[in-house]
XYZ file of C-alpha atoms in Angstrom:
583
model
C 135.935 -9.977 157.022
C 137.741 -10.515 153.525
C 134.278 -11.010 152.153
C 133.182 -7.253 153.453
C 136.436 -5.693 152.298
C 135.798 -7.064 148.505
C 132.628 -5.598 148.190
C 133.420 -2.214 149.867
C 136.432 -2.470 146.881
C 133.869 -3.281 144.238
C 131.386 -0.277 145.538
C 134.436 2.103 145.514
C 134.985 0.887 141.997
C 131.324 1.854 140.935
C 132.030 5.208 142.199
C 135.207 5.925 140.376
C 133.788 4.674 136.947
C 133.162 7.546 134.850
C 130.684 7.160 132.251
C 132.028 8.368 128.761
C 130.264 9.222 125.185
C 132.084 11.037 122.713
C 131.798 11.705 118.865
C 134.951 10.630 116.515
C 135.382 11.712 112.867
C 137.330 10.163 110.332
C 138.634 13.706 109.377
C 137.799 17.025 109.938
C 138.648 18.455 106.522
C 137.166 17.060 103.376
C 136.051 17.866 99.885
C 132.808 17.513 98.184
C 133.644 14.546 96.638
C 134.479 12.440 99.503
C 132.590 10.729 102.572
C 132.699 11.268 106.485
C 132.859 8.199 109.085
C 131.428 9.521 112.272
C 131.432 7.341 115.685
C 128.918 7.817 118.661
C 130.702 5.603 121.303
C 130.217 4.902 124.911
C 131.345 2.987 127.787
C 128.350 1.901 129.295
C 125.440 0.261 128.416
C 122.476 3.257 127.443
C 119.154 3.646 125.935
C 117.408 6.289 124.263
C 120.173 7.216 121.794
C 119.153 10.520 119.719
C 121.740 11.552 116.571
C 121.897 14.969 115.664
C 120.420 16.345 112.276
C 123.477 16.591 110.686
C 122.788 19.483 108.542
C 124.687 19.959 105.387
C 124.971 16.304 104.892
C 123.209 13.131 103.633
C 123.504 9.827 105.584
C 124.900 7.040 102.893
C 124.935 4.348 105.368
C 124.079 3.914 108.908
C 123.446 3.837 112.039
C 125.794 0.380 112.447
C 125.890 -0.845 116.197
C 129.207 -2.332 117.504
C 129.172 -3.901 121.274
C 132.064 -5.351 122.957
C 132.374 -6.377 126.175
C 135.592 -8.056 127.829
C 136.674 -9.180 131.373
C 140.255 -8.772 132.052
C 141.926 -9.257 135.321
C 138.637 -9.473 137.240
C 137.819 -5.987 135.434
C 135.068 -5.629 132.993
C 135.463 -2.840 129.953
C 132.338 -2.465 127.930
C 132.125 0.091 124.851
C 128.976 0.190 122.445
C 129.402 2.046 119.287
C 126.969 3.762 116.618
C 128.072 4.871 113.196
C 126.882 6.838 110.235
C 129.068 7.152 107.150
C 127.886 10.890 105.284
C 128.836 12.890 102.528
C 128.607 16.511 102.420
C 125.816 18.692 100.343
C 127.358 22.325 100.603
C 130.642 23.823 100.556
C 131.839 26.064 104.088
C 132.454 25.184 107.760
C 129.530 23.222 108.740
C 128.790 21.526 112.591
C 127.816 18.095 113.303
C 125.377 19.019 116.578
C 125.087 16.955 119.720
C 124.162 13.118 120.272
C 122.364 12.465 123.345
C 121.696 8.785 124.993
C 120.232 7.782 128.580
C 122.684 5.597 130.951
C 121.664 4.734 133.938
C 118.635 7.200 134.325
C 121.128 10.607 133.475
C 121.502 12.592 129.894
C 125.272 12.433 128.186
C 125.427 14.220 125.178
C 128.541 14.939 122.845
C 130.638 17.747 121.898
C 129.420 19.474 118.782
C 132.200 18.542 115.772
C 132.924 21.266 113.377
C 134.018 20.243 110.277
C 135.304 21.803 106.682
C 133.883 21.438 103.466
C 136.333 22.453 100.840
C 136.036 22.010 96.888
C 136.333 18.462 95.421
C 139.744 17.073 95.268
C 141.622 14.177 94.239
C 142.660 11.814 97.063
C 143.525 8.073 98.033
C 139.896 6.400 99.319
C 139.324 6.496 102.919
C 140.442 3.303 104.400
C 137.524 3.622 106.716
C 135.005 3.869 103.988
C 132.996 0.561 103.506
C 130.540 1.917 100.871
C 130.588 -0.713 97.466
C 133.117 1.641 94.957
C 132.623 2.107 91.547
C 135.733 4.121 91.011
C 136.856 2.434 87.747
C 133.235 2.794 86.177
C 132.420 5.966 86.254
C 134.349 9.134 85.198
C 133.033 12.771 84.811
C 134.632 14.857 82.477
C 134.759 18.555 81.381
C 135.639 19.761 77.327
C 136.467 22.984 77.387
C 136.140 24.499 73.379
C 139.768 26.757 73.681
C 141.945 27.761 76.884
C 143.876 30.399 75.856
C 141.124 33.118 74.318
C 140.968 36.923 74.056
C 138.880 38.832 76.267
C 135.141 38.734 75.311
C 135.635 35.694 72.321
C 133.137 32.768 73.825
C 134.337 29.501 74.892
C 132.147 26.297 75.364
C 132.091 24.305 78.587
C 130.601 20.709 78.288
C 130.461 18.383 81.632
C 130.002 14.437 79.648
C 129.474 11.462 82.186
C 130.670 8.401 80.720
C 130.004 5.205 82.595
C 130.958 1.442 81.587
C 128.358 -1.224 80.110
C 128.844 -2.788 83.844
C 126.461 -0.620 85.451
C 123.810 1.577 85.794
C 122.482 5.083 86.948
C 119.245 6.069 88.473
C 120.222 9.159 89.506
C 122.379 12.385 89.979
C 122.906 15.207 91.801
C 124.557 18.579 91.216
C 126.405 19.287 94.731
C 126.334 22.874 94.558
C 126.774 25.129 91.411
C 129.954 25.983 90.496
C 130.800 29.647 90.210
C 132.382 31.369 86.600
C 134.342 34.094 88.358
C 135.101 37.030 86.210
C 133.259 35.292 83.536
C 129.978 36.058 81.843
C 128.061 32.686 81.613
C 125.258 31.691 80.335
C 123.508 28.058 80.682
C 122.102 26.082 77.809
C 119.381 23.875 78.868
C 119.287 20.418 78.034
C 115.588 19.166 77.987
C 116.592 15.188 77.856
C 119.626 13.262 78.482
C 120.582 11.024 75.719
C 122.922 7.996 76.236
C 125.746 7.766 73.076
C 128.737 6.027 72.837
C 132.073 6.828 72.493
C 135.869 6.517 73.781
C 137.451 7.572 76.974
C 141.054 6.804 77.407
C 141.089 4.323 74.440
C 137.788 2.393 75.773
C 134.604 2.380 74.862
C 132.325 3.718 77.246
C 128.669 5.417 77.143
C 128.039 8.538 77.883
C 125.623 11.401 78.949
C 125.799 15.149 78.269
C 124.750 16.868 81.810
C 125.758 20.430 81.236
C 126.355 23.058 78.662
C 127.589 26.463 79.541
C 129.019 29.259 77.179
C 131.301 31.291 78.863
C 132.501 35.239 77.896
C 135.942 36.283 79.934
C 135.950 39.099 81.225
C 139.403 40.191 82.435
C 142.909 38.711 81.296
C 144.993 36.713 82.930
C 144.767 33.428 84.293
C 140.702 32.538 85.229
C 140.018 29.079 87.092
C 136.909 27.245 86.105
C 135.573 25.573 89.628
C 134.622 22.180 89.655
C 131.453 20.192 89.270
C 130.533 17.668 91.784
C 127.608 14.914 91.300
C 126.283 12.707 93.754
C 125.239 9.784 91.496
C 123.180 6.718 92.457
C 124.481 3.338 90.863
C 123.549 -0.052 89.888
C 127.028 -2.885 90.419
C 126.702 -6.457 89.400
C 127.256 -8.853 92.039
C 128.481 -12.481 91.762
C 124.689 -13.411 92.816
C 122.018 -14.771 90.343
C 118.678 -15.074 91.389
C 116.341 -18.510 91.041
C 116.264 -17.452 87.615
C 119.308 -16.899 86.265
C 119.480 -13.375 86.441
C 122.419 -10.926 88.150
C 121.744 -9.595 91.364
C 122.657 -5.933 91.214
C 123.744 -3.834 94.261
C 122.761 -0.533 95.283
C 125.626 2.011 95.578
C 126.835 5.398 95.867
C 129.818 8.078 94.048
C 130.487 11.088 94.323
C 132.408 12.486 91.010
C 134.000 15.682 89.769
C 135.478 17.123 86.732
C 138.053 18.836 88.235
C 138.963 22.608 88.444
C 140.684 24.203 85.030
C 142.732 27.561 84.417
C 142.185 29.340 81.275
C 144.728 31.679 79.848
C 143.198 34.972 78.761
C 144.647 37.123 76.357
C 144.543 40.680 76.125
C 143.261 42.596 73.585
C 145.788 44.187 71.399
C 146.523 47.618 72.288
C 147.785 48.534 68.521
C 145.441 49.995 66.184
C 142.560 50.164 68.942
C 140.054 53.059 67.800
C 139.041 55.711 70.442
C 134.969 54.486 69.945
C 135.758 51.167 70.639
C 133.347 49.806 73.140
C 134.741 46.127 73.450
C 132.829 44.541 70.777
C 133.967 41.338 69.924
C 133.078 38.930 67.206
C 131.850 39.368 63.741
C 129.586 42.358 63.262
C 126.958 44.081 60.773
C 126.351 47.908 61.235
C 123.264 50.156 60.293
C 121.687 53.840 60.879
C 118.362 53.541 59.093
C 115.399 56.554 59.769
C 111.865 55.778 59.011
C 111.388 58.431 56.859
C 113.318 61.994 55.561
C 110.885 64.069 54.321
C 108.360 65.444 56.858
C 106.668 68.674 58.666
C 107.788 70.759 61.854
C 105.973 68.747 64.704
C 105.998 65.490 63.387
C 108.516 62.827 64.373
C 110.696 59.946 62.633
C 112.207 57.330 64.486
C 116.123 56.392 64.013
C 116.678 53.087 64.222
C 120.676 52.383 64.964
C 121.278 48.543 64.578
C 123.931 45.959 65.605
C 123.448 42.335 64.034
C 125.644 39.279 63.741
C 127.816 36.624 65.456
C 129.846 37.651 69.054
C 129.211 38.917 72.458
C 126.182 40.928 71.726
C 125.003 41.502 75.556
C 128.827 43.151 76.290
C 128.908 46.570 74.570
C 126.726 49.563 74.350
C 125.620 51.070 70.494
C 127.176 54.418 69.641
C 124.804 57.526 69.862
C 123.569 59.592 67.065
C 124.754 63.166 67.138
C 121.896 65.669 65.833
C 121.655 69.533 64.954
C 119.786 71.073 68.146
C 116.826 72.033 66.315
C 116.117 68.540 65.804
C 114.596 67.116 69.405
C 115.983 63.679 70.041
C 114.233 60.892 73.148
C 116.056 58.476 74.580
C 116.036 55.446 72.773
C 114.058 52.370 73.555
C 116.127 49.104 73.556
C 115.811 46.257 71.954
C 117.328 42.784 71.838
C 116.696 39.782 69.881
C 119.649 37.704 70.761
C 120.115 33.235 71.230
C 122.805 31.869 72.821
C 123.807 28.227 71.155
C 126.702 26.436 72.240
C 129.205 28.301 69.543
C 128.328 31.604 71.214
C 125.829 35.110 71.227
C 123.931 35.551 67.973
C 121.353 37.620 66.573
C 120.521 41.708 66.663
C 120.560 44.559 69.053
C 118.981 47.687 68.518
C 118.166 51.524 69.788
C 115.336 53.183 68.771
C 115.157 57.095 68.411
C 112.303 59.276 68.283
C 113.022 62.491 67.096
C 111.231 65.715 65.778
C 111.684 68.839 64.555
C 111.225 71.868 65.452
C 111.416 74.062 62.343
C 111.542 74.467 58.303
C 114.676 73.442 56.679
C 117.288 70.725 56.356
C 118.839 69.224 59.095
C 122.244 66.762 58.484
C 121.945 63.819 61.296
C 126.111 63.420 61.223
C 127.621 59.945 60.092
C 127.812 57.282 62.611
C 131.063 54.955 63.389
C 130.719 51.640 65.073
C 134.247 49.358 66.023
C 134.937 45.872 66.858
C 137.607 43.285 67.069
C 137.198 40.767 64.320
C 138.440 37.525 65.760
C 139.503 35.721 62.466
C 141.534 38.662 60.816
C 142.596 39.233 64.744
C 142.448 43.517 64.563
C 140.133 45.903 64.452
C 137.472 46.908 61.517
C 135.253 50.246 62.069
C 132.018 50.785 59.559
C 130.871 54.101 59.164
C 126.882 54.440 58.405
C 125.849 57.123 55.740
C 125.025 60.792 56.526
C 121.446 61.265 56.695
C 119.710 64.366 55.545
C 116.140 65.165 57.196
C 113.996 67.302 55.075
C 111.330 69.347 56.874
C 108.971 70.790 54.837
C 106.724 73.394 56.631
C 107.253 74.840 59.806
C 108.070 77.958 61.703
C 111.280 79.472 60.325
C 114.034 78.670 62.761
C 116.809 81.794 63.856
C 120.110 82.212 62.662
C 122.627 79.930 64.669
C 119.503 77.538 65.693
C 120.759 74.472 63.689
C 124.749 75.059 64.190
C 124.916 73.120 67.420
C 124.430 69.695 68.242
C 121.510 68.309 70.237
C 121.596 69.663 73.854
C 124.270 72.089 73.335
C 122.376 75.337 71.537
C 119.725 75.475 73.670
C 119.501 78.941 74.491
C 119.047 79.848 70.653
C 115.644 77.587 70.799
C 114.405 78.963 74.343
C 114.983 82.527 73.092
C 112.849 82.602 70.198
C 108.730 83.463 69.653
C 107.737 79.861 70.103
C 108.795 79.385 73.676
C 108.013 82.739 75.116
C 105.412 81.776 77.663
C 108.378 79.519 79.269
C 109.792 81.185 82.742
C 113.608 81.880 82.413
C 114.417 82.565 85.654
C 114.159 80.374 88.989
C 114.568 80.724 92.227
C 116.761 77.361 92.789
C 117.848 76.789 96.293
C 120.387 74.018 96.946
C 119.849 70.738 98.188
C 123.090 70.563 100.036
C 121.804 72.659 103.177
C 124.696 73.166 106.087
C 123.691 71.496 109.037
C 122.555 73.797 112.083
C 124.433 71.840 114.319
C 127.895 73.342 114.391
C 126.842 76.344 112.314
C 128.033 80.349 113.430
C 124.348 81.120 114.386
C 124.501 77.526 116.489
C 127.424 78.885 118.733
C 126.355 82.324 118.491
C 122.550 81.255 120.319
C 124.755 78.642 122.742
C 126.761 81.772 124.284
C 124.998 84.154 123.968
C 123.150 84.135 127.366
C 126.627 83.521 128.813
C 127.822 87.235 127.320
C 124.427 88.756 128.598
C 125.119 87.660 132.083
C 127.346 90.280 132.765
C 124.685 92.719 131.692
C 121.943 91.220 133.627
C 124.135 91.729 137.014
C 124.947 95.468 136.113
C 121.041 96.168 134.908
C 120.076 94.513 138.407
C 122.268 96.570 140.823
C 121.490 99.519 138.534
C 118.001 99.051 139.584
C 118.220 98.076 143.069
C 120.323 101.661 143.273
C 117.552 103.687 142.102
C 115.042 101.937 144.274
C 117.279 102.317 147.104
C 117.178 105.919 146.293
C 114.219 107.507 148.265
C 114.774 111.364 147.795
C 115.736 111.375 144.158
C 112.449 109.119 143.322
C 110.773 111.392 145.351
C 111.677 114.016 143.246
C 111.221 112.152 140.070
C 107.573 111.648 141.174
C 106.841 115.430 141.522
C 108.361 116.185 138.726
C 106.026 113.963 136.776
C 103.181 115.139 139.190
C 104.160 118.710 137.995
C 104.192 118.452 134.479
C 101.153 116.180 134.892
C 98.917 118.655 136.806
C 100.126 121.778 134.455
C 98.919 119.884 131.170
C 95.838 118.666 133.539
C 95.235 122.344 133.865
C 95.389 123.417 130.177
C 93.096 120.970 129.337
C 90.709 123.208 131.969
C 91.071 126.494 130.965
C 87.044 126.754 129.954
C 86.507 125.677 133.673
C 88.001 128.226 136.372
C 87.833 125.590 139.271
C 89.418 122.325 138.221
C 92.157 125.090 136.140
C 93.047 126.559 139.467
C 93.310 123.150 141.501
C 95.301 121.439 138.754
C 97.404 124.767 138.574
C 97.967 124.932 142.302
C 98.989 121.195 142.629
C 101.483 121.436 139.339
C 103.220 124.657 141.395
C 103.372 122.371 144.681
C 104.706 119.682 142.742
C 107.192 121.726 141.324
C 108.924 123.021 144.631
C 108.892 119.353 145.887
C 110.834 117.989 143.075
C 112.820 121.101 142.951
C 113.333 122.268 146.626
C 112.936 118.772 148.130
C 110.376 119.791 150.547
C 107.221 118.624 151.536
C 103.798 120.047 151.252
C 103.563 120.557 155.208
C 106.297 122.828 155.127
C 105.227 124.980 151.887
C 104.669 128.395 153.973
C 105.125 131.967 151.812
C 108.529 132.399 154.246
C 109.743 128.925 153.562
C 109.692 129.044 149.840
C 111.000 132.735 149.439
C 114.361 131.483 151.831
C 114.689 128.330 150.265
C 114.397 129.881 146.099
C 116.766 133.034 147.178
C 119.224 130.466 148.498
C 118.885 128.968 144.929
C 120.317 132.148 143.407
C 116.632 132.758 142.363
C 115.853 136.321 141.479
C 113.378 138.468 143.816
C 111.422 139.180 140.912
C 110.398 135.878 139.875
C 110.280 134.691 143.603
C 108.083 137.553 144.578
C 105.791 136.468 140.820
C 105.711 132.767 141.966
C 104.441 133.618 145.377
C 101.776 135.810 143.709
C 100.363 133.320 141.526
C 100.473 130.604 143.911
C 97.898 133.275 146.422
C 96.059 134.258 143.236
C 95.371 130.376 142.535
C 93.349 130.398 145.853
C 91.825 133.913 145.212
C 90.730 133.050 142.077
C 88.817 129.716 143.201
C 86.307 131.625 144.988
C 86.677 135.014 142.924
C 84.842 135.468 139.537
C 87.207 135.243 136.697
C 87.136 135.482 132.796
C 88.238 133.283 130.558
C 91.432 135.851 129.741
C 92.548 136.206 132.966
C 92.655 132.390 133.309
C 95.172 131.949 129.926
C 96.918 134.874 131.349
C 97.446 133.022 134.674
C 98.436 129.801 132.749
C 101.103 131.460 131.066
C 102.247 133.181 133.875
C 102.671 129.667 135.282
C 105.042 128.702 132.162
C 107.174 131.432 131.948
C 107.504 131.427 136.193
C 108.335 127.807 136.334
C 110.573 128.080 133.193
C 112.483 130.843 134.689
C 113.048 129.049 138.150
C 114.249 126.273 136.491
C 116.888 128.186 135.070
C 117.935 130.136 137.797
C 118.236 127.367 140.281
């Protein structure tokens, strides 16, 4: 029975055991300079173990297996271990992905890590770091040429490596480039390294030159010069000889940097600055020099305006010639033939001019001022080029006023002479900046509108349904268009007696429908006489319209004249005329 009871205890054990496998870091924030420790571990025997990439770092050493198993108390603990010992190749917040091993026929895979990669900085060696040091052998250092210039003056930046007699380098790395905020920079390349010898901190050392920059402030104030990191590959002697005699070096790893530095910036002075001033800085030469001075209407010269000499060349922009407007200046074409050495910016800069003129007679091309700040008198010094006098010696004959402007500003004296007639003066410009139609007036205007012509749809409809609904009066409208229809029918047929005297009889029915309201079934001689008197018509014209309408059926089977036809179409007018006015 006991025997049953320990191994249900040791089956309930199995199923309470959780399997564990985790990542551990040595520290989660570290600079460029230093090295990450980074432990897979597990508590159970696995197979199959996969690291992770581990982007943004190199592996320096690893993987190392650990195992340890113990029995304590009847109770076994087991923990198996992989580690990888890294150093960082880029500055940010970078993520160690997930591990994954097989235990026991099921996937476990880790927690991704994320970890922060800050500038290189100065600290105490990490006590878990095992990698062969060699701290006291190898020292990277930055000479900076002045730290407390003016805005725009050039200082030099030199990174030297200087390693003892003790070992050797096969190889470096620059861990990401450092950055010259509010700087202009400028690298000088360095096509071999050369070992030479000197001091640092009162011992002699060798040394290699790795980088050159020249730097041009930009701003005052306090700037900070970020650091360089290198990942360098080294040589240490060991206390090993081999079966010859000779020392047994060891292959090992540093990471070095030269450290940040602040640079004080000085204005420049305020006093004495000239309003040209275009932040020239350094030691400067300055000429205006044309091609030629003498020459003919149409053809051109070219004025070459010319900076040369020793200071931040790149930085400032020349100043522009000012020239009468009958003189037609181009925009210049640039030109720069400028070297940067280590002391600074040197060499010439240059706009070139094309300009021609446009008619007889001499033309003054004004004097020309160009200002700096001269850094070894420390103030300003302006030079003022020569006035320049172009001669133009045949040529149309220019107006009076042509030549008092400057260039761009009399051009209406030039467009309104002989020579530029066939030029258009007016245009029909329309702007670019259209309103939108979305939002306009006329947008709301169309959007409501069929709302306001509602109202005006309901009144046109019942208007209409009122007039259809009203029989008798469109009854009468019809005869009365019957009538007037039938009477101009019936002029039309006063050559022809028998079509005159039907279209004349049915205009005169037509007639006493739309006037009497009667229909033609009840149009007796009795009827119509009763019905007009009771109209206030007169006998007379009663008595004449009953005549007519018994001469209309005479006269169909009667001969008749032309004459007596007209006669009984104007009797028709005047009769119908008069009843219409009497009833």
């Amino acid at each position: 029975m006991k025997k049953y009871i320990f191994l249900l205890l040791l089956s309930f054990q199995g199923i309470l055991a959780q399997v564990q496998f985790e990542a551990k870091v040595s520290k989660q924030t570290l600079g460029m300079n230093e090295r990450l420790r980074i432990d897979f571990s597990m508590n159970d025997d696995g197979d199959n173990f996969v690291p992770p990439n581990f982007d943004g770092f190199k592996v320096i050493a690893g993987p190392s297996q650990q195992v340890s198993q113990s029995w304590v108390n009847g109770r076994s603990s087991f923990n198996k271990t992989y580690s990888y010992f890294l150093i960082p190749t880029q500055r940010g917040s970078l993520v160690i992905r997930q591990a994954s091993i097989e235990i026991n026929g099921q996937i476990y895979k880790t927690s991704p890590i994320r970890i922060n990669v800050t500038a290189a900085v100065e600290q105490p060696r990490d006590p878990n770091d095992t990698q062969v040091s060699a701290d006291d052998e190898l020292h990277l250092v930055v000479d900076i040429s002045k730290e407390n210039p003016y805005i725009n003056e050039p200082i030099t930046v030199v990174y030297k490596l200087y390693f003892s007699n003790n070992i050797g380098i096969t190889n470096s790395r620059e861990l990401g480039k450092p950055k010259y905020n509010d700087f202009w920079s400028q690298n000088i390349d360095i096509k071999q390294f050369v070992v030479e010898h000197g001091k640092y901190k009162g011992e002699n050392y060798r040394f290699v030159v790795l980088k050159k920059v020249v730097l041009y402030p930009q701003k005052s104030g306090k700037l900070v010069i970020e650091p360089l990191s290198l990942d360098i590959d080294v040589q240490l002697p060991t206390n090993r000889r081999t079966v010859f005699g000779q020392m047994v070096l060891a292959e090992g790893n540093k990471r070095v940097s030269a450290g940040a530095r602040t640079i004080n910036v000085k204005a420049l002075p305020e006093a004495g600055k000239p309003e040209d001033f275009s932040g020239a800085v350094g030691q400067f030469d300055f000429k205006v020099t044309p091609s030629k001075t003498n020459l003919k209407s149409g053809e051109s010269l070219d004025l070459n305006v010319s900076v040369s000499g020793k200071g931040n060349l790149k930085l400032f922009t020349l100043p522009k010639p000012v020239v009468p407007s009958a003189l037609e200046m181009y925009d210049p074409v640039h030109n720069e033939q400028v070297s940067t050495p280590l002391s600074g910016m040197t060499g010439r800069m240059s706009d070139k001019y094309t300009i021609i003129p446009q008619y007889k007679g001499k033309y003054p091309i004004k004097p020309m001022q160009f200002s700096y700040f001269d850094l070894a008198s420390k103030s300003y010094k302006t030079i003022t080029s020569p006035e320049i006098m172009v001669n133009v010696l045949e040529g149309p004959t220019a107006s009076e006023g042509t030549v008092a402007g400057n260039s761009g500003v009399d051009k209406k004296a030039i467009s309104s002479t002989d020579q530029f007639k066939f030029i258009k003066l007016k245009t029909n410009l329309t702007s670019v900046n259209k309103k939108d139609f979305f939002g306009s007036t006329l947008f709301y205007s169309l959007t409501f509108l069929p709302f306001l012509c509602i109202p005006f749809i309901i009144l046109f409809k019942k208007k209409k349904e009122a007039i259809d609904g009203d029989l008798v009066g469109n009854r009468i409208k019809l005869s009365n268009k019957l009538a007037k229809k039938y009477l101009s029918e019936a002029k039309k047929e006063i050559g022809n007696k028998e079509p005159f005297y039907i279209a004349l009889e049915k205009a005169l029915h037509n007639f006493l429908k739309a006037k009497l309201n009667i229909e033609t079934s009840e149009m007796s001689k009795d009827k119509i006489s009763e019905i007009l008197l009771s109209r206030n018509a007169q006998t007379e014209t009663v008595a004449a319209f009953i005549n007519l309408t018994e001469n209309c059926e005479f006269a169909r089977y009667a001969p008749s004249s032309t004459v007596a036809i007209q006669q009984d179409y104007d009797k028709a007018v005047a009769i119908i005329s008069e009843l219409e006015k009497q009833i």
